[in-house]
mmCIF file of C-alpha atoms in Angstrom:
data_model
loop_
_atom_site.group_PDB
_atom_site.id
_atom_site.type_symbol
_atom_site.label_atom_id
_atom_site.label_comp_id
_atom_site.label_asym_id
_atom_site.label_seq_id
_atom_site.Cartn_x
_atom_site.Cartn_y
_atom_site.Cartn_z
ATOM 1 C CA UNK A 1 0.339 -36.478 -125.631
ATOM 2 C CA UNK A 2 -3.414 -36.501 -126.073
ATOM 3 C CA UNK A 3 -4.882 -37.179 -129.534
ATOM 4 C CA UNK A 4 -5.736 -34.141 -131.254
ATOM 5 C CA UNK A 5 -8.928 -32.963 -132.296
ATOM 6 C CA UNK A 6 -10.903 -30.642 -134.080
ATOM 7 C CA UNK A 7 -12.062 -28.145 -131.269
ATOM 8 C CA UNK A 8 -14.476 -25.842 -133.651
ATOM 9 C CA UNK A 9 -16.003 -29.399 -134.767
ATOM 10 C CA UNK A 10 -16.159 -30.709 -131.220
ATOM 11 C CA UNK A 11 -17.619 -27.978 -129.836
ATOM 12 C CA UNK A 12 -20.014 -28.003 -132.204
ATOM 13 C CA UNK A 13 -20.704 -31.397 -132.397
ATOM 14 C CA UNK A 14 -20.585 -32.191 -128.291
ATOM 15 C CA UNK A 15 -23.029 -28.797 -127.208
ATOM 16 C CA UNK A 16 -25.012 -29.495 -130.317
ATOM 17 C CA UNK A 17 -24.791 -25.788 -132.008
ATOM 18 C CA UNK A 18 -25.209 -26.917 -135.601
ATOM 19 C CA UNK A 19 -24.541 -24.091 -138.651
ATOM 20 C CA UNK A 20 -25.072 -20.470 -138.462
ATOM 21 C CA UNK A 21 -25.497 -18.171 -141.278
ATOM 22 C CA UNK A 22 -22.415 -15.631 -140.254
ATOM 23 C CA UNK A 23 -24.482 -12.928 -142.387
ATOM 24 C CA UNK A 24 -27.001 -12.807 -139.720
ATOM 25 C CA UNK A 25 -25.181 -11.923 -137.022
ATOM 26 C CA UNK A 26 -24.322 -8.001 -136.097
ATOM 27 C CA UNK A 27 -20.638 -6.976 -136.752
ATOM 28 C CA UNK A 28 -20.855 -5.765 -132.671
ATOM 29 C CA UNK A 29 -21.543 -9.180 -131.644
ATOM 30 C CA UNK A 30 -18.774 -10.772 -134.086
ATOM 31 C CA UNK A 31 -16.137 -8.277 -132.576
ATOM 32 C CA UNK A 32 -17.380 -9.524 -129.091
ATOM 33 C CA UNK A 33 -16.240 -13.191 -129.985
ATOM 34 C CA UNK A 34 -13.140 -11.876 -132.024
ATOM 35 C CA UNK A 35 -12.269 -10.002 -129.141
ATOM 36 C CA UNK A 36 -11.816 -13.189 -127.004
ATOM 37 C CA UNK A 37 -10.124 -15.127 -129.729
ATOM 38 C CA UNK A 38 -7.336 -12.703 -129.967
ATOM 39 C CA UNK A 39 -6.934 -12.332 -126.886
ATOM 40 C CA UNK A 40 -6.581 -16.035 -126.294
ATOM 41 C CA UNK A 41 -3.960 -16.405 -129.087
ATOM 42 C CA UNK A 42 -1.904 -13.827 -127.991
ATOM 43 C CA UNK A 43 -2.007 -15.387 -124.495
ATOM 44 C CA UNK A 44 -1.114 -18.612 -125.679
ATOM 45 C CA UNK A 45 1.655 -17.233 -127.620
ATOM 46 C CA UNK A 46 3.308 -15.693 -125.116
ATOM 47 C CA UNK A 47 2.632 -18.143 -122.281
ATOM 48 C CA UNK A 48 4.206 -21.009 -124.657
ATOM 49 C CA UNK A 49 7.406 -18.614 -125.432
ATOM 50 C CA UNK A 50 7.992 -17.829 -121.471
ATOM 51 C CA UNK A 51 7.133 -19.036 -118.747
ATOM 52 C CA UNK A 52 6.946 -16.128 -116.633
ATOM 53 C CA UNK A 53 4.810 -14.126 -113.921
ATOM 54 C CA UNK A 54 1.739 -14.082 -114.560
ATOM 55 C CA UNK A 55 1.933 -10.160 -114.137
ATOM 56 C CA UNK A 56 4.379 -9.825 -116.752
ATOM 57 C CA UNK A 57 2.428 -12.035 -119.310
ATOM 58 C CA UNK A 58 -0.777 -9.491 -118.489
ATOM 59 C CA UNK A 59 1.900 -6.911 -119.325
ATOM 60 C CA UNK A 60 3.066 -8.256 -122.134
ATOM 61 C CA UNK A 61 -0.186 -9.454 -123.018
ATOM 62 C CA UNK A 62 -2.326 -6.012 -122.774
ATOM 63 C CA UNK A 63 0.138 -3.891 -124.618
ATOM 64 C CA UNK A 64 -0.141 -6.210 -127.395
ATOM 65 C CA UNK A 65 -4.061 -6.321 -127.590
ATOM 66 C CA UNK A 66 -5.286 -3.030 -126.439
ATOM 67 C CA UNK A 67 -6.894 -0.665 -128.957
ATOM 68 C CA UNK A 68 -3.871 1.119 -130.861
ATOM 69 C CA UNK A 69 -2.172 -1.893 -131.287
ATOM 70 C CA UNK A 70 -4.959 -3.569 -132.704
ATOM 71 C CA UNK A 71 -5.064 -0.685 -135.444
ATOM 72 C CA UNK A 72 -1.460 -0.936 -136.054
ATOM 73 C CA UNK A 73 -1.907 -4.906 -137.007
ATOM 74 C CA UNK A 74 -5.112 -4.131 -139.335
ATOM 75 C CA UNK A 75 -2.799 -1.704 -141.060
ATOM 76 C CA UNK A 76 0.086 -4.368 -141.106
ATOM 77 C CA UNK A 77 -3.024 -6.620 -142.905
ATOM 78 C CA UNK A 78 -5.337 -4.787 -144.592
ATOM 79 C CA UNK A 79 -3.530 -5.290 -147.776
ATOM 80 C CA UNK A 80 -3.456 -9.160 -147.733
ATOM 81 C CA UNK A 81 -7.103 -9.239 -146.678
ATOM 82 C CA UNK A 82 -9.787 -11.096 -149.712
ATOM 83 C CA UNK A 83 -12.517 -8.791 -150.930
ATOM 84 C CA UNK A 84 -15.111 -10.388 -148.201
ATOM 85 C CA UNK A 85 -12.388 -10.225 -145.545
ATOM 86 C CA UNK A 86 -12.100 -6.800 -146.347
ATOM 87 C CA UNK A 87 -15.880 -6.458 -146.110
ATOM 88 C CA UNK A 88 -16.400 -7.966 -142.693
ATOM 89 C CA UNK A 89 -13.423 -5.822 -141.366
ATOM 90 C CA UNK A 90 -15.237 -2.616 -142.687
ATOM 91 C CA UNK A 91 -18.588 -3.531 -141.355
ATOM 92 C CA UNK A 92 -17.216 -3.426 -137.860
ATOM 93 C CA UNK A 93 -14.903 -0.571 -138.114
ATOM 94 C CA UNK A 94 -18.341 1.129 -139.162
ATOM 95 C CA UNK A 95 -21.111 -0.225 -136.719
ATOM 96 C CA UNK A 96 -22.286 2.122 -134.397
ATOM 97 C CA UNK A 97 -21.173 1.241 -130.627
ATOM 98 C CA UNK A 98 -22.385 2.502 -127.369
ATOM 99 C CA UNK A 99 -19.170 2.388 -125.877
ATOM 100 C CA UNK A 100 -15.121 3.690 -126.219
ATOM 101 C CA UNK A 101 -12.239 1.926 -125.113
ATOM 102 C CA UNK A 102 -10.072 3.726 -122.335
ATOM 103 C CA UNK A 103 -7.254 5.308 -123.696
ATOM 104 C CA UNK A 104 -7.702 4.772 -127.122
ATOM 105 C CA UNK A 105 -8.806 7.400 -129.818
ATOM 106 C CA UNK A 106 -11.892 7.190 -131.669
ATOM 107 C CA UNK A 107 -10.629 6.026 -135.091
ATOM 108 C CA UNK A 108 -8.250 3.650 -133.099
ATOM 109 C CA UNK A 109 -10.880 2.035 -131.367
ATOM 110 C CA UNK A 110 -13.304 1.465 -134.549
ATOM 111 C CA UNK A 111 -10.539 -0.085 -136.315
ATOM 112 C CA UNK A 112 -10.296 -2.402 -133.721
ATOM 113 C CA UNK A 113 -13.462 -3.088 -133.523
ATOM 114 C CA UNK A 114 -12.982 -3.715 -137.079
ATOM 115 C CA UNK A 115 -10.323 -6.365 -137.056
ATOM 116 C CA UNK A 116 -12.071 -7.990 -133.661
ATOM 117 C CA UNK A 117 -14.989 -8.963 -136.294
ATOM 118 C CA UNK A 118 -12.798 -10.089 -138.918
ATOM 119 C CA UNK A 119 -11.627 -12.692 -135.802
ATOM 120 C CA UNK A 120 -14.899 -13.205 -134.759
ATOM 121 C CA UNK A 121 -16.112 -13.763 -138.297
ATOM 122 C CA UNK A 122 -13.260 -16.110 -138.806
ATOM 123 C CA UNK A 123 -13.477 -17.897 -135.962
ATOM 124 C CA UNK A 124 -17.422 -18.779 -136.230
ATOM 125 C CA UNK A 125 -16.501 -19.732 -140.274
ATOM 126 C CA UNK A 126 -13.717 -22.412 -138.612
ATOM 127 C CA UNK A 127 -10.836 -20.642 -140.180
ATOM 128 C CA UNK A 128 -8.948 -20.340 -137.350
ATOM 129 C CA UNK A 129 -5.915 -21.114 -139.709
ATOM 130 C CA UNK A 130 -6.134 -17.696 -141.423
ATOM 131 C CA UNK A 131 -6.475 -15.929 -137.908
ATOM 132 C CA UNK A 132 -3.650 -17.029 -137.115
ATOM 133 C CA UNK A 133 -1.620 -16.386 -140.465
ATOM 134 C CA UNK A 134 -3.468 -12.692 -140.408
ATOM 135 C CA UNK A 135 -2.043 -12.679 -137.003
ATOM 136 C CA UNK A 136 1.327 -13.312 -137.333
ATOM 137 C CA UNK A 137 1.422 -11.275 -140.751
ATOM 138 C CA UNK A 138 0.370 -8.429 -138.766
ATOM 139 C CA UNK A 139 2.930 -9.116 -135.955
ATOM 140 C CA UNK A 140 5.955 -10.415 -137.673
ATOM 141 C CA UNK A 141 5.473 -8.787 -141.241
ATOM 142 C CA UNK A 142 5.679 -12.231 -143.677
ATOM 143 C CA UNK A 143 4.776 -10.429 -146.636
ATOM 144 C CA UNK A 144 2.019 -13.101 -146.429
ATOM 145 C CA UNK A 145 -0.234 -13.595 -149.865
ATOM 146 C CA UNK A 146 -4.393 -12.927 -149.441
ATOM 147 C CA UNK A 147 -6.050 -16.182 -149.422
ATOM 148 C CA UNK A 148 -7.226 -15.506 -152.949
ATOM 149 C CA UNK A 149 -3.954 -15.253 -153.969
ATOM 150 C CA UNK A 150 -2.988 -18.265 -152.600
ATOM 151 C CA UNK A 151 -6.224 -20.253 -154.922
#
């Protein structure tokens, strides 16, 4: 096995993209990187469980990260969210988009959008760590603590 490494840091480091100030950035365009980092753990997950066709894992995949199912997790979540979590998650349930995911209500799709920024917001901070507890929280119900319980 390859040695492992820290991919936020090495991406960083190796494309030379240096600090951003998260509070700068639109909640739209944080849900447009949160979007892809869910998408590419629940891939993951599922491609590391089975090794199946490809069409099933797109089956299994979609039905997992489509709109409704998104607000289903942030329910599942909400609760262990920190106050600033909480924050970023409301800021993108709230921003104003141009655009509505197919078959998918209104408040379904905002709350998506809402948790898709909390990922993105995550992901740009280098906490991929609590994505992924958030994550599985929301999918397998842990009764996991909010990090500031966990101080």
């Amino acid at each position: 096995m390859g040695a492992s490494i820290d991919f936020l840091q090495y991406l960083d480091d190796k494309m030379e993209l240096g600090d951003v100030d998260l509070r700068e950035y639109s909640p739209l365009v944080l849900a447009y990187i949160g979007d892809d980092v869910y998408d590419l753990i629940i891939r993951t997950m599922l491609v590391k469980k089975s090794n199946i066709q490809v069409q099933k894992l797109h089956r299994k995949a979609s039905a997992i990260v489509k709109a409704p199912a998104q607000a289903e997790l942030i329910k599942k979540i909400y609760p262990l969210l920190t106050e600033e979590e909480e924050h970023v998650y409301k800021r993108g349930r709230n921003a104003k988009s141009y655009t509505k995911a197919k078959n998918a209500s209104t408040v379904d799709y905002r709350k998506a959008t809402g948790l898709e920024a909390l990922i993105g917001y995550l992901y740009l901070k280098k906490d991929v760590k609590r994505i992924i507890d958030l994550i599985h929280a929301g999918l397998y119900g842990d009764g996991q603590k909010s990090a500031e319980d966990n101080k």
